[in-house]
mmCIF file of C-alpha atoms and ligand atoms in Angstrom:
data_model
loop_
_atom_site.group_PDB
_atom_site.id
_atom_site.type_symbol
_atom_site.label_atom_id
_atom_site.label_comp_id
_atom_site.label_asym_id
_atom_site.label_seq_id
_atom_site.Cartn_x
_atom_site.Cartn_y
_atom_site.Cartn_z
ATOM 1 C CA MET A 1 37.646 -20.577 -18.539
ATOM 2 C CA ILE A 2 35.044 -19.342 -21.021
ATOM 3 C CA LYS A 3 36.400 -16.881 -23.582
ATOM 4 C CA VAL A 4 34.254 -14.140 -25.100
ATOM 5 C CA ALA A 5 35.487 -12.094 -28.036
ATOM 6 C CA ALA A 6 35.061 -8.614 -26.584
ATOM 7 C CA GLU A 7 36.536 -5.131 -26.597
ATOM 8 C CA PRO A 8 39.062 -3.902 -25.645
ATOM 9 C CA TYR A 9 40.226 -7.529 -25.426
ATOM 10 C CA GLU A 10 38.984 -11.046 -24.725
ATOM 11 C CA PHE A 11 36.804 -11.426 -21.630
ATOM 12 C CA LEU A 12 37.573 -14.603 -19.680
ATOM 13 C CA PHE A 13 35.213 -15.968 -17.065
ATOM 14 C CA ASP A 14 34.441 -19.019 -15.018
ATOM 15 C CA GLY A 15 30.743 -19.899 -15.142
ATOM 16 C CA ALA A 16 30.754 -20.790 -11.458
ATOM 17 C CA THR A 17 31.911 -17.335 -10.396
ATOM 18 C CA ALA A 18 30.087 -15.196 -12.958
ATOM 19 C CA ALA A 19 26.557 -13.820 -12.785
ATOM 20 C CA LEU A 20 24.166 -12.263 -15.258
ATOM 21 C CA VAL A 21 22.827 -8.980 -13.849
ATOM 22 C CA ILE A 22 19.786 -7.548 -15.628
ATOM 23 C CA ILE A 23 19.277 -3.926 -14.708
ATOM 24 C CA ASP A 24 15.818 -2.329 -14.459
ATOM 25 C CA MET A 25 14.084 -3.995 -17.401
ATOM 26 C CA GLN A 26 10.847 -2.638 -15.955
ATOM 27 C CA ARG A 27 7.579 -2.044 -17.813
ATOM 28 C CA ASP A 28 7.578 1.637 -16.894
ATOM 29 C CA PHE A 29 10.904 2.197 -18.658
ATOM 30 C CA VAL A 30 10.603 -0.228 -21.565
ATOM 31 C CA TYR A 31 7.003 -0.594 -22.698
ATOM 32 C CA PRO A 32 5.101 1.953 -24.764
ATOM 33 C CA GLY A 33 2.541 3.730 -22.590
ATOM 34 C CA GLY A 34 4.670 3.719 -19.428
ATOM 35 C CA PHE A 35 6.514 6.374 -17.436
ATOM 36 C CA GLY A 36 9.400 6.579 -19.927
ATOM 37 C CA ALA A 37 6.990 7.204 -22.768
ATOM 38 C CA ALA A 38 5.031 9.753 -20.687
ATOM 39 C CA LEU A 39 8.286 11.713 -20.362
ATOM 40 C CA GLY A 40 8.402 11.948 -24.150
ATOM 41 C CA ASN A 41 10.952 9.204 -24.741
ATOM 42 C CA ASP A 42 10.951 6.756 -27.639
ATOM 43 C CA THR A 43 10.593 3.463 -25.793
ATOM 44 C CA SER A 44 11.151 1.434 -28.970
ATOM 45 C CA LEU A 45 14.873 2.073 -28.463
ATOM 46 C CA LEU A 46 14.663 0.217 -25.136
ATOM 47 C CA LEU A 47 12.299 -2.499 -26.324
ATOM 48 C CA LYS A 48 14.888 -3.424 -28.962
ATOM 49 C CA ALA A 49 17.165 -4.718 -26.197
ATOM 50 C CA VAL A 50 14.571 -7.170 -24.875
ATOM 51 C CA PRO A 51 14.781 -9.999 -27.498
ATOM 52 C CA PRO A 52 18.607 -10.283 -27.311
ATOM 53 C CA THR A 53 18.404 -10.177 -23.517
ATOM 54 C CA GLU A 54 15.812 -12.987 -23.645
ATOM 55 C CA ARG A 55 18.244 -15.049 -25.721
ATOM 56 C CA VAL A 56 21.072 -14.357 -23.279
ATOM 57 C CA LEU A 57 18.866 -15.226 -20.310
ATOM 58 C CA ARG A 58 17.955 -18.535 -21.933
ATOM 59 C CA ALA A 59 21.594 -19.370 -22.683
ATOM 60 C CA VAL A 60 22.835 -18.337 -19.260
ATOM 61 C CA ARG A 61 20.091 -20.270 -17.457
ATOM 62 C CA GLY A 62 20.896 -23.282 -19.605
ATOM 63 C CA ALA A 63 24.541 -23.034 -18.647
ATOM 64 C CA GLY A 64 23.632 -22.796 -14.961
ATOM 65 C CA LEU A 65 24.996 -19.323 -14.286
ATOM 66 C CA PHE A 66 23.624 -17.267 -11.416
ATOM 67 C CA VAL A 67 21.097 -14.597 -12.458
ATOM 68 C CA VAL A 68 20.140 -11.423 -10.592
ATOM 69 C CA HIS A 69 17.493 -8.878 -11.629
ATOM 70 C CA THR A 70 17.197 -5.308 -10.376
ATOM 71 C CA ARG A 71 14.326 -2.836 -10.274
ATOM 72 C CA GLU A 72 14.492 0.878 -9.585
ATOM 73 C CA GLY A 73 11.706 2.013 -7.278
ATOM 74 C CA HIS A 74 10.486 3.112 -3.910
ATOM 75 C CA ARG A 75 8.407 2.053 -0.946
ATOM 76 C CA PRO A 76 4.670 2.737 -1.293
ATOM 77 C CA ASP A 77 4.962 5.324 1.511
ATOM 78 C CA LEU A 78 7.871 6.954 -0.425
ATOM 79 C CA ALA A 79 9.871 7.116 2.828
ATOM 80 C CA ASP A 80 13.014 6.174 0.862
ATOM 81 C CA LEU A 81 12.473 8.742 -1.911
ATOM 82 C CA PRO A 82 14.929 11.602 -1.507
ATOM 83 C CA ARG A 83 13.307 15.015 -1.849
ATOM 84 C CA ALA A 84 15.841 15.942 -4.524
ATOM 85 C CA LYS A 85 14.876 12.905 -6.626
ATOM 86 C CA LYS A 86 11.152 13.662 -6.235
ATOM 87 C CA LEU A 87 11.581 17.311 -7.249
ATOM 88 C CA ARG A 88 14.137 16.838 -10.059
ATOM 89 C CA GLY A 89 12.836 17.762 -13.492
ATOM 90 C CA HIS A 90 9.751 19.654 -12.259
ATOM 91 C CA LEU A 91 7.643 16.792 -13.630
ATOM 92 C CA THR A 92 3.884 17.154 -13.663
ATOM 93 C CA VAL A 93 3.670 13.370 -13.163
ATOM 94 C CA GLY A 94 6.635 11.947 -11.269
ATOM 95 C CA ILE A 95 7.701 9.172 -8.900
ATOM 96 C CA GLY A 96 4.869 8.086 -6.624
ATOM 97 C CA ASP A 97 2.141 9.713 -8.707
ATOM 98 C CA PRO A 98 -0.536 7.688 -10.472
ATOM 99 C CA GLY A 99 0.755 6.802 -13.936
ATOM 100 C CA PRO A 100 -0.433 4.759 -16.897
ATOM 101 C CA MET A 101 0.735 1.491 -15.281
ATOM 102 C CA GLY A 102 0.086 2.272 -11.621
ATOM 103 C CA ARG A 103 1.991 4.549 -9.251
ATOM 104 C CA ILE A 104 5.229 5.475 -10.945
ATOM 105 C CA LEU A 105 8.309 3.552 -9.775
ATOM 106 C CA VAL A 106 6.531 2.310 -6.663
ATOM 107 C CA ARG A 107 7.166 -1.265 -5.555
ATOM 108 C CA GLY A 108 4.250 -3.577 -6.098
ATOM 109 C CA GLU A 109 2.832 -1.574 -9.004
ATOM 110 C CA HIS A 110 2.449 -3.114 -12.465
ATOM 111 C CA GLY A 111 4.753 -0.614 -14.172
ATOM 112 C CA HIS A 112 7.484 -1.108 -11.600
ATOM 113 C CA ASP A 113 7.777 -4.814 -12.312
ATOM 114 C CA ILE A 114 9.998 -6.556 -14.837
ATOM 115 C CA VAL A 115 8.815 -6.964 -18.433
ATOM 116 C CA ASP A 116 6.959 -10.189 -19.186
ATOM 117 C CA GLU A 117 9.683 -11.479 -21.524
ATOM 118 C CA LEU A 118 12.298 -11.509 -18.744
ATOM 119 C CA THR A 119 10.255 -12.678 -15.753
ATOM 120 C CA PRO A 120 12.619 -13.875 -13.015
ATOM 121 C CA LEU A 121 12.550 -17.554 -12.109
ATOM 122 C CA PRO A 122 12.400 -18.768 -8.506
ATOM 123 C CA GLY A 123 15.949 -18.699 -7.170
ATOM 124 C CA GLU A 124 16.902 -15.604 -9.161
ATOM 125 C CA PRO A 125 17.139 -12.732 -6.675
ATOM 126 C CA VAL A 126 15.322 -9.503 -7.531
ATOM 127 C CA VAL A 127 17.130 -6.550 -5.975
ATOM 128 C CA ASP A 128 15.015 -3.458 -5.359
ATOM 129 C CA LYS A 129 17.108 -0.317 -5.536
ATOM 130 C CA PRO A 130 16.143 3.239 -4.639
ATOM 131 C CA GLY A 131 18.942 4.806 -6.671
ATOM 132 C CA LYS A 132 20.565 4.484 -10.042
ATOM 133 C CA GLY A 133 23.393 2.187 -8.941
ATOM 134 C CA ALA A 134 22.407 -1.367 -7.986
ATOM 135 C CA PHE A 135 24.932 -1.449 -5.134
ATOM 136 C CA TYR A 136 23.660 1.684 -3.377
ATOM 137 C CA ALA A 137 21.387 0.888 -0.403
ATOM 138 C CA THR A 138 20.881 -2.736 -1.497
ATOM 139 C CA ASP A 139 22.173 -6.189 -0.563
ATOM 140 C CA LEU A 140 23.488 -6.904 -4.081
ATOM 141 C CA ASP A 141 27.134 -7.000 -2.995
ATOM 142 C CA ALA A 142 26.330 -9.418 -0.147
ATOM 143 C CA ILE A 143 24.317 -11.649 -2.514
ATOM 144 C CA LEU A 144 27.155 -11.796 -5.050
ATOM 145 C CA ARG A 145 29.932 -12.298 -2.498
ATOM 146 C CA ALA A 146 28.002 -15.077 -0.752
ATOM 147 C CA ARG A 147 28.102 -16.985 -4.070
ATOM 148 C CA GLY A 148 31.748 -16.153 -4.740
ATOM 149 C CA ILE A 149 30.807 -14.118 -7.808
ATOM 150 C CA ALA A 150 33.682 -12.081 -9.253
ATOM 151 C CA GLN A 151 32.482 -11.292 -12.777
ATOM 152 C CA LEU A 152 29.268 -9.728 -13.985
ATOM 153 C CA ILE A 153 27.619 -9.958 -17.378
ATOM 154 C CA VAL A 154 25.430 -6.884 -17.621
ATOM 155 C CA CYS A 155 22.219 -6.185 -19.554
ATOM 156 C CA GLY A 156 19.522 -3.600 -18.959
ATOM 157 C CA VAL A 157 18.440 0.005 -19.130
ATOM 158 C CA THR A 158 19.349 2.719 -19.434
ATOM 159 C CA THR A 159 22.912 2.519 -20.670
ATOM 160 C CA GLU A 160 24.157 5.881 -19.450
ATOM 161 C CA VAL A 161 22.155 5.970 -16.211
ATOM 162 C CA CYS A 162 21.533 2.788 -14.213
ATOM 163 C CA VAL A 163 23.771 0.492 -16.270
ATOM 164 C CA HIS A 164 26.696 2.901 -16.142
ATOM 165 C CA THR A 165 26.257 3.732 -12.461
ATOM 166 C CA THR A 166 26.066 0.041 -11.575
ATOM 167 C CA VAL A 167 29.083 -0.913 -13.693
ATOM 168 C CA ARG A 168 31.132 1.879 -12.111
ATOM 169 C CA GLU A 169 30.073 0.778 -8.627
ATOM 170 C CA ALA A 170 30.901 -2.838 -9.481
ATOM 171 C CA ASN A 171 34.267 -1.883 -10.920
ATOM 172 C CA ASP A 172 35.235 -0.027 -7.748
ATOM 173 C CA ARG A 173 34.234 -3.095 -5.724
ATOM 174 C CA GLY A 174 36.554 -5.329 -7.752
ATOM 175 C CA TYR A 175 34.110 -7.023 -10.116
ATOM 176 C CA ASP A 176 34.924 -7.460 -13.811
ATOM 177 C CA CYS A 177 31.976 -6.383 -15.954
ATOM 178 C CA LEU A 178 31.118 -7.485 -19.478
ATOM 179 C CA VAL A 179 28.429 -5.192 -20.905
ATOM 180 C CA LEU A 180 26.422 -6.694 -23.767
ATOM 181 C CA ALA A 181 26.047 -3.883 -26.304
ATOM 182 C CA ASP A 182 22.767 -5.039 -27.841
ATOM 183 C CA CYS A 183 21.232 -5.914 -24.451
ATOM 184 C CA VAL A 184 21.604 -2.438 -22.989
ATOM 185 C CA ALA A 185 19.734 0.575 -24.316
ATOM 186 C CA SER A 186 19.247 4.302 -23.990
ATOM 187 C CA TYR A 187 16.481 6.663 -25.035
ATOM 188 C CA PHE A 188 19.273 8.674 -26.711
ATOM 189 C CA ALA A 189 21.267 7.104 -29.575
ATOM 190 C CA GLU A 190 24.321 9.258 -28.876
ATOM 191 C CA PHE A 191 24.384 8.265 -25.189
ATOM 192 C CA GLN A 192 24.167 4.580 -26.144
ATOM 193 C CA ASP A 193 27.145 4.991 -28.420
ATOM 194 C CA VAL A 194 29.325 7.050 -26.114
ATOM 195 C CA GLY A 195 28.202 5.122 -23.027
ATOM 196 C CA LEU A 196 29.584 1.900 -24.489
ATOM 197 C CA LYS A 197 32.756 3.633 -25.678
ATOM 198 C CA MET A 198 33.379 4.971 -22.164
ATOM 199 C CA ILE A 199 33.229 1.492 -20.632
ATOM 200 C CA LYS A 200 35.846 -0.043 -22.898
ATOM 201 C CA ALA A 201 38.104 3.028 -23.263
ATOM 202 C CA GLN A 202 41.592 3.213 -21.779
ATOM 203 C CA GLY A 203 42.126 -0.546 -21.760
ATOM 204 C CA GLY A 204 38.681 -1.231 -20.305
ATOM 205 C CA ILE A 205 38.549 1.397 -17.608
ATOM 206 C CA PHE A 206 35.133 0.194 -16.434
ATOM 207 C CA GLY A 207 34.975 -3.157 -18.207
ATOM 208 C CA TRP A 208 34.432 -4.987 -21.478
ATOM 209 C CA VAL A 209 31.853 -4.679 -24.266
ATOM 210 C CA ALA A 210 30.638 -7.393 -26.657
ATOM 211 C CA ASP A 211 27.550 -8.270 -28.661
ATOM 212 C CA SER A 212 25.347 -10.894 -27.056
ATOM 213 C CA SER A 213 26.016 -13.359 -29.881
ATOM 214 C CA ARG A 214 29.645 -13.530 -28.748
ATOM 215 C CA LEU A 215 28.606 -14.587 -25.252
ATOM 216 C CA ILE A 216 26.051 -17.078 -26.558
ATOM 217 C CA ASP A 217 28.665 -18.597 -28.896
ATOM 218 C CA ALA A 218 31.133 -18.885 -26.019
ATOM 219 C CA LEU A 219 28.570 -20.570 -23.765
ATOM 220 C CA ALA A 220 27.607 -22.972 -26.545
ATOM 221 C CA ALA A 221 31.240 -23.977 -26.892
ATOM 222 C CA ALA A 222 31.380 -24.690 -23.135
ATOM 223 C CA PRO A 223 28.026 -26.350 -22.356
ATOM 224 C CA GLN A 224 29.042 -27.436 -18.887
ATOM 225 C CA ALA A 225 29.770 -23.887 -17.826
ATOM 226 C CA THR A 226 29.098 -24.404 -14.131
ATOM 227 C CA GLY A 227 28.167 -28.027 -13.750
ATOM 228 C CA ALA A 228 24.742 -26.780 -12.623
ATOM 229 C CA VAL A 229 22.898 -26.907 -15.917
ATOM 230 C CA ARG A 230 19.161 -26.303 -15.563
ATOM 231 C CA THR A 231 16.620 -27.895 -17.850
HETATM 232 C C1 C5J B 301 16.583 5.992 -15.193
HETATM 233 C C2 C5J B 301 17.422 3.751 -15.176
HETATM 234 N N1 C5J B 301 17.019 6.252 -16.417
HETATM 235 N N2 C5J B 301 17.076 2.512 -14.843
HETATM 236 N N3 C5J B 301 16.677 4.755 -14.652
HETATM 237 O O1 C5J B 301 16.047 6.866 -14.543
HETATM 238 O O2 C5J B 301 18.326 3.977 -15.944
#
């Protein structure tokens, strides 16, 4: 078992049955000049999570753990876009409209895809999700169960929206989730803070929280994490 110093207590996992899940690290949310920025958000708060996530991705790939990426978005014909989601916020430029990086949150568009720093490798499933939770209307659960995955290490954006929704969904499905505090991010500093507190409260009601360095240290101390080390 690999031991990570975490809160509210040590997180133990087996590299063969744990996966790294990177939530919605998409250009439109993270990069300056995208949809998130067009909504008036400070994207630098999200961009800050990319370098630690890159380091985690490198360490996890090196240890041979399974990696899954998710993207929030919709079909080009928007047939899977609920009316309520399209109308919410009374946005002048919203989902499906032309945006600075292509049609906003539409699959196949430049802004919808994952940031360059975290490009998925062949063999790392990319799960396209129409909602906030990565389990809703996707095959994520089937993908994880087919590999015998029981524990998730979670990075991504935004902390209080898609990360939280996914962790709550995972928790109800019986997965243990370790959320890496510096690899998740919110446009709102107070939501980042309270979002992390909510996960680890009440004995870890939704899961565990640790800084990425704790995970990287733990993997370094157990180099043969899965026996499937990639070069
Ligand atoms: C949002 C997400 N915030 N990935 N999406 O709309 O958190």
